[in-house]
Structures are given as structure tokens and as C-alpha cells.
PDB file of C-alpha atoms in Angstrom:
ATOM      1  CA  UNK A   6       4.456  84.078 -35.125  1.00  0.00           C
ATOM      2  CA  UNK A   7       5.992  80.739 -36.809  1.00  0.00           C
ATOM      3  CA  UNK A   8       7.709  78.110 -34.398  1.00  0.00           C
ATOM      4  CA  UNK A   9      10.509  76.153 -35.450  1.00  0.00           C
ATOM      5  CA  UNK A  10       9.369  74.417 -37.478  1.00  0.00           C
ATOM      6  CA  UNK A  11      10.310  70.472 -37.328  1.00  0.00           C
ATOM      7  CA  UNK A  12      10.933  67.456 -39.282  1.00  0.00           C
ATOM      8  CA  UNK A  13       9.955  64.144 -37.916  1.00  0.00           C
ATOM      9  CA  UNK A  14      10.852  60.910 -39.508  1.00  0.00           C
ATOM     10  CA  UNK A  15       7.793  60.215 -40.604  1.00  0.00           C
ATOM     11  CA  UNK A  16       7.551  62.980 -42.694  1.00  0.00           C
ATOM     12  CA  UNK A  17      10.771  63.189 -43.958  1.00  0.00           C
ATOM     13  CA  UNK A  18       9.533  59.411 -45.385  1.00  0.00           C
ATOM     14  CA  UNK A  19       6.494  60.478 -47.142  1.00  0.00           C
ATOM     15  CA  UNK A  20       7.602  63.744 -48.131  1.00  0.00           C
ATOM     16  CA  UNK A  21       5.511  65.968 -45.750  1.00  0.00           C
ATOM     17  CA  UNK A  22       6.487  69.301 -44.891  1.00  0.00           C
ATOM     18  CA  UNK A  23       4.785  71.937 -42.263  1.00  0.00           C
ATOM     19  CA  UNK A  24       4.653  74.899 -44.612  1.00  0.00           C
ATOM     20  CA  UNK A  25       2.396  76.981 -42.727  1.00  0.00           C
ATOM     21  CA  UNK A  26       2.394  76.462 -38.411  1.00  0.00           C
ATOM     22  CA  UNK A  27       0.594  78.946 -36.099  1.00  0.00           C
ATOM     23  CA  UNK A  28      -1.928  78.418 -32.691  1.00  0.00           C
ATOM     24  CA  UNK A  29      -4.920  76.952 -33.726  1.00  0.00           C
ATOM     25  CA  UNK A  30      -3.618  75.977 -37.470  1.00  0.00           C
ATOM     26  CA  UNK A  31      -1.031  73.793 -39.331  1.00  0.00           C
ATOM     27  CA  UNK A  32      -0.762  73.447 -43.107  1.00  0.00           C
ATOM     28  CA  UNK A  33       1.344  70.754 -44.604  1.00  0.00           C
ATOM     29  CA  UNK A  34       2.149  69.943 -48.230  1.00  0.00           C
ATOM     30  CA  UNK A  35       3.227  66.570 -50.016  1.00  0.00           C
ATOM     31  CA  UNK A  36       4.398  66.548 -53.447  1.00  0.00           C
ATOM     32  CA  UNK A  37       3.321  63.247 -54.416  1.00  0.00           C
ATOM     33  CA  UNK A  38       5.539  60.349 -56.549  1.00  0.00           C
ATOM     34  CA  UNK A  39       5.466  56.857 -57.493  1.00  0.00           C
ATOM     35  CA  UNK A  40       5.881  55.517 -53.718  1.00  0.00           C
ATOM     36  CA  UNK A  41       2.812  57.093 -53.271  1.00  0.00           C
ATOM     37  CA  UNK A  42       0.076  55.363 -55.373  1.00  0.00           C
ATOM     38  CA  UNK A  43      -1.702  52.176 -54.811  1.00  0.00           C
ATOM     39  CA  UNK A  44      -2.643  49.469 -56.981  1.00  0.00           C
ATOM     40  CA  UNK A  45      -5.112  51.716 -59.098  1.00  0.00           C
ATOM     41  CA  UNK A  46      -1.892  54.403 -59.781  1.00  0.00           C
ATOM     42  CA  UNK A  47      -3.597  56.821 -57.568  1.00  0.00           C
ATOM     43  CA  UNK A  48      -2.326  58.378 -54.581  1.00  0.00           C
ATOM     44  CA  UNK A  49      -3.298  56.046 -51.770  1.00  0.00           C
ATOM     45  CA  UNK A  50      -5.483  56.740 -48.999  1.00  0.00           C
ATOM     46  CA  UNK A  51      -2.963  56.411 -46.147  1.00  0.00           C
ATOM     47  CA  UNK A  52      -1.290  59.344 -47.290  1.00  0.00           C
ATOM     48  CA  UNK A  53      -4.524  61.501 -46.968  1.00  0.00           C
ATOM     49  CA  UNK A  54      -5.105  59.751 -43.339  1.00  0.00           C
ATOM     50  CA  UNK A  55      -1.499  60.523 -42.227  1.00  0.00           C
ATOM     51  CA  UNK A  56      -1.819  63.914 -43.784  1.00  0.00           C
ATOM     52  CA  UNK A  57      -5.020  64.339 -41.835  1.00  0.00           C
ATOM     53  CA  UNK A  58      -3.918  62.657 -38.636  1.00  0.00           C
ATOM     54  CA  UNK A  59      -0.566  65.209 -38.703  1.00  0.00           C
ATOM     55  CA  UNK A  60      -1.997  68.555 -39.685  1.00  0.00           C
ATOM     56  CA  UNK A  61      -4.849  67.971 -36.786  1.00  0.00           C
ATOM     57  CA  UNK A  62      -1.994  67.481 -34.346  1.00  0.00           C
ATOM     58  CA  UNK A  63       0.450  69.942 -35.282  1.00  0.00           C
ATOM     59  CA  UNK A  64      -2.700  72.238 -35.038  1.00  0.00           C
ATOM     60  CA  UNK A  65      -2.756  71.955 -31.573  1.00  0.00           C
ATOM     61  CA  UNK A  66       0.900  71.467 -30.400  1.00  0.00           C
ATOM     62  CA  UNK A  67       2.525  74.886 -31.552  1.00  0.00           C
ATOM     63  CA  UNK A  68       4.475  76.121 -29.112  1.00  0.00           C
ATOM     64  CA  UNK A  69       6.101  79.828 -29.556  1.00  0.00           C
ATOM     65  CA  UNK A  70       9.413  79.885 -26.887  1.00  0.00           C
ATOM     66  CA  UNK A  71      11.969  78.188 -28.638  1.00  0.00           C
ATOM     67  CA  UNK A  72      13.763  75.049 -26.935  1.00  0.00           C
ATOM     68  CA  UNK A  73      10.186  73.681 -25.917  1.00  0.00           C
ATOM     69  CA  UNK A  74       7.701  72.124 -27.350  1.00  0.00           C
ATOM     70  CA  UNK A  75       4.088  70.009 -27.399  1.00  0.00           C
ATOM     71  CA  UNK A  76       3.311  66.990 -27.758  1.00  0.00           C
ATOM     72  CA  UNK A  77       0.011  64.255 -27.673  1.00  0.00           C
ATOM     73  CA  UNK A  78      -1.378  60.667 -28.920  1.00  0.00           C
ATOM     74  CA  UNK A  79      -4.389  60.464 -31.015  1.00  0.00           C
ATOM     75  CA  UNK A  80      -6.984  58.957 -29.433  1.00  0.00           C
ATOM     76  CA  UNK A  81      -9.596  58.963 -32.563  1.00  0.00           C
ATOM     77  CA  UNK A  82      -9.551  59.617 -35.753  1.00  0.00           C
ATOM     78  CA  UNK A  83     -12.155  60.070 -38.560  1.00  0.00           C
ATOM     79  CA  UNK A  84     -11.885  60.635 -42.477  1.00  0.00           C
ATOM     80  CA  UNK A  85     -13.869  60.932 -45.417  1.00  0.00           C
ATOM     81  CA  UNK A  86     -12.734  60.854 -49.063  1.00  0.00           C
ATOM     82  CA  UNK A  87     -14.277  62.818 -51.297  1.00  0.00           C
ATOM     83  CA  UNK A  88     -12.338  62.422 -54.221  1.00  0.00           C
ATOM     84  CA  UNK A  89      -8.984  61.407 -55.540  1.00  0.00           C
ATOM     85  CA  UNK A  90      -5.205  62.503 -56.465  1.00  0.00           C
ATOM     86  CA  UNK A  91      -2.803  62.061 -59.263  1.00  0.00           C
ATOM     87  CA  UNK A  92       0.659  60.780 -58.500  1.00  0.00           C
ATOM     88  CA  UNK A  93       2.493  64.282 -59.391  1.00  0.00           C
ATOM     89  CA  UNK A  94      -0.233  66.164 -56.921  1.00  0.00           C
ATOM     90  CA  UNK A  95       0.545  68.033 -54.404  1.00  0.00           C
ATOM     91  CA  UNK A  96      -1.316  67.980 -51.635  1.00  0.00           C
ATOM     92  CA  UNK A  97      -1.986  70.020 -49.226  1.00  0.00           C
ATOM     93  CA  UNK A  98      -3.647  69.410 -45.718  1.00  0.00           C
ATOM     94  CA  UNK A  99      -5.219  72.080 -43.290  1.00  0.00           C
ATOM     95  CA  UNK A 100      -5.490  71.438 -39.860  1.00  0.00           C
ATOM     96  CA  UNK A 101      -7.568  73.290 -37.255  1.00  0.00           C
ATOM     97  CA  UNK A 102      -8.648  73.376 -33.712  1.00  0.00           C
ATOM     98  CA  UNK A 103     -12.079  73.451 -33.244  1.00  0.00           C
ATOM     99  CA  UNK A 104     -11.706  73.328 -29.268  1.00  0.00           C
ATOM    100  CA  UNK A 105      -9.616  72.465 -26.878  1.00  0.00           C
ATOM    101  CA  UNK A 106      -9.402  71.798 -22.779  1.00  0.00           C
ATOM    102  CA  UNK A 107      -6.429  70.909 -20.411  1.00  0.00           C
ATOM    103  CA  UNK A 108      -5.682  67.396 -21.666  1.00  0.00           C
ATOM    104  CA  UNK A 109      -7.844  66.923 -24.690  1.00  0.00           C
ATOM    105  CA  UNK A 110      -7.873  68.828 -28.088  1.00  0.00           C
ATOM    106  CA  UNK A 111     -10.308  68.078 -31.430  1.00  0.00           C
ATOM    107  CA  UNK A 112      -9.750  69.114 -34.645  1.00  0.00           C
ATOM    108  CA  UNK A 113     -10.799  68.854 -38.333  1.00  0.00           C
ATOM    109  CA  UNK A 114      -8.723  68.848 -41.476  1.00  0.00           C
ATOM    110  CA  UNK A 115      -9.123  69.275 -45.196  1.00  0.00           C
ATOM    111  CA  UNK A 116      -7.382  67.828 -47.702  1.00  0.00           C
ATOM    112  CA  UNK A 117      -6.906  69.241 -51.103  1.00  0.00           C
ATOM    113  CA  UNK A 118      -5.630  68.612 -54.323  1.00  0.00           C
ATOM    114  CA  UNK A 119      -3.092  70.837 -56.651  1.00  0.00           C
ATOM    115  CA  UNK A 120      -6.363  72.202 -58.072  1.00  0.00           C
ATOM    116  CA  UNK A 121      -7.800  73.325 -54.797  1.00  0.00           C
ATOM    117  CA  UNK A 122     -10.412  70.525 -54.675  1.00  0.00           C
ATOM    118  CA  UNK A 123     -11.250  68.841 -51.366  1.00  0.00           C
ATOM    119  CA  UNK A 124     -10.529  64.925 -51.508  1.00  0.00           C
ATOM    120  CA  UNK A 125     -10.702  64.186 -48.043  1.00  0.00           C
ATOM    121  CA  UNK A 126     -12.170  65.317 -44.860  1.00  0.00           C
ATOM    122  CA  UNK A 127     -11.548  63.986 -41.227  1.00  0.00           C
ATOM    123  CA  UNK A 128     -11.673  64.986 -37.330  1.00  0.00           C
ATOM    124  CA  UNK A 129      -9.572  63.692 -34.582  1.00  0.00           C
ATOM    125  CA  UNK A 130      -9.249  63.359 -30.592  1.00  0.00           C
ATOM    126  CA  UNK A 131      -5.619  63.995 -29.315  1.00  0.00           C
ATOM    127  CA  UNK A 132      -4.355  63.502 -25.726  1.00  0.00           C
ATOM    128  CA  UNK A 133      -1.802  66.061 -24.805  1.00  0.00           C
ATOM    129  CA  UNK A 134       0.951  63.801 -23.169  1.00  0.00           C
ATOM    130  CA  UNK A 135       2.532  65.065 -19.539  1.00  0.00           C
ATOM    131  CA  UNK A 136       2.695  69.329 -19.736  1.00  0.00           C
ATOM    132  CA  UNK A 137       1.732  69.704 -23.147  1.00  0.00           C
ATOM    133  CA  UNK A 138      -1.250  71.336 -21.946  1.00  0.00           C
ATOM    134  CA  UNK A 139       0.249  74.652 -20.823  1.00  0.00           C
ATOM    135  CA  UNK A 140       0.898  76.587 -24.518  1.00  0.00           C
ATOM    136  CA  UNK A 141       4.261  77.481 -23.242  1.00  0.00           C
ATOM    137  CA  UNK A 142       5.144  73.339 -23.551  1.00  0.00           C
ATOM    138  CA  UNK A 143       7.887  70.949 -21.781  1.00  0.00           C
ATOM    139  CA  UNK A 144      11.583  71.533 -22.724  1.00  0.00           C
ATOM    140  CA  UNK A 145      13.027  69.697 -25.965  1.00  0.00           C
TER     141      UNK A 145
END
């Protein structure tokens, strides 16, 4: 079952979209342009971290009833680059829960390249903020 699925701010400004949102699991994709690179004319790191940091979260905030929904800080947050992107790439980051209690979720992500290669790695700590526990979430 997909959620609605939502937009925030922050990735309408990068260029992130959910394509892929389900319990446990959140894909999102980035079709990377000139904004994107960093001195070297590579895509730059902080895109893979926010990639990372937002697939791990969305991972553990779906919420199925429509008009409600889940939310949480991240309280830690790991990564590991294993490689490197072309401006023109698209990305595409896979989040997972690995396990998850009342108030505290982990999970790990993978980031990939257009050519299916990993380029970076991470695993986070969220918080869920006041009733985001319960899977059935707080009203919009």
C-alpha cells in the first residue's frame, strides 16, 4: 500500500522525490544538475548525506490512513562514500528499517548511482516526535 506521498521543501530544493514509500522502506531519486556539484564538478557529498538522512526517515514514518501522518528528529547519523557521481546522475537512495521500538527507530541506506553502483552507505538514529510511535500517526 503507497501513502500519500509528500513533498517537503527541502526536497522540492534539491530535486528529491519519494518514488517508492511502504512500512519498513522508502526509495527516493535525484536527477542531478549543475547546483549539485562541488568544486571538483562532481556531485557533492551533502546531497548523498541528505539523501541518506531522508530515505532512513521516510523509512520509518509511513503512515497508511490518509489525513495523518509520522514524524521524528535524527538523533545520529553515519555515512560512508564509496564512490562518486556525475552531475547528470541520478541517484537513487534506499532506506530501510533495521529495528524499531516506541520512540526510537534505526535504519541504513544505500546510495546508488544511474549505473546501479553503491557510492555511499550510512545508518541513522531517529526520535519519533509526540504520537509518531503508534503506525496509525497524529493528524496532519
Amino acid at each position: 500500500m503507497t501513502s500519500r506521498i509528500p513533498t517537503p521543501p527541502y526536497h522540492e530544493h534539491l530535486g528529491v522525490v519519494v518514488a517508492e514509500w511502504r512500512d519498513g522502506y522508502a526509495k527516493l531519486v535525484c536527477d542531478t544538475h549543475a547546483p549539485h556539484a562541488n568544486r571538483s564538478g562532481i556531485v557533492h557529498g551533502g546531497v548523498l548525506l541528505s539523501m541518506i538522512d531522508q530515505a532512513a526517515a521516510f523509512a520509518g514514518l509511513f503512515c497508511p490512513i490518509p489525513g495523518r501522518v509520522r514524524r521524528a528528529v535524527t538523533l545520529d547519523l553515519d555515512c560512508r562514500f564509496t564512490g562518486q557521481a556525475a552531475i547528470g546522475t541520478r541517484l537513487t537512495a534506499e532506506g530501510r528499517v533495521m529495528t524499531a521500538g516506541r520512540n526510537v527507530f534505526f535504519a541504513r541506506t544505500e546510495v546508488f548511482n544511474s549505473a546501479g553502483t553503491l557510492i555511499a552507505f550510512g545508518a541513522s538514529t531517529h526520535r519519533y516526535r509526540s504520537g509518531s510511535g503508534d503506525p496509525a500517526g497524529v493528524p496532519e
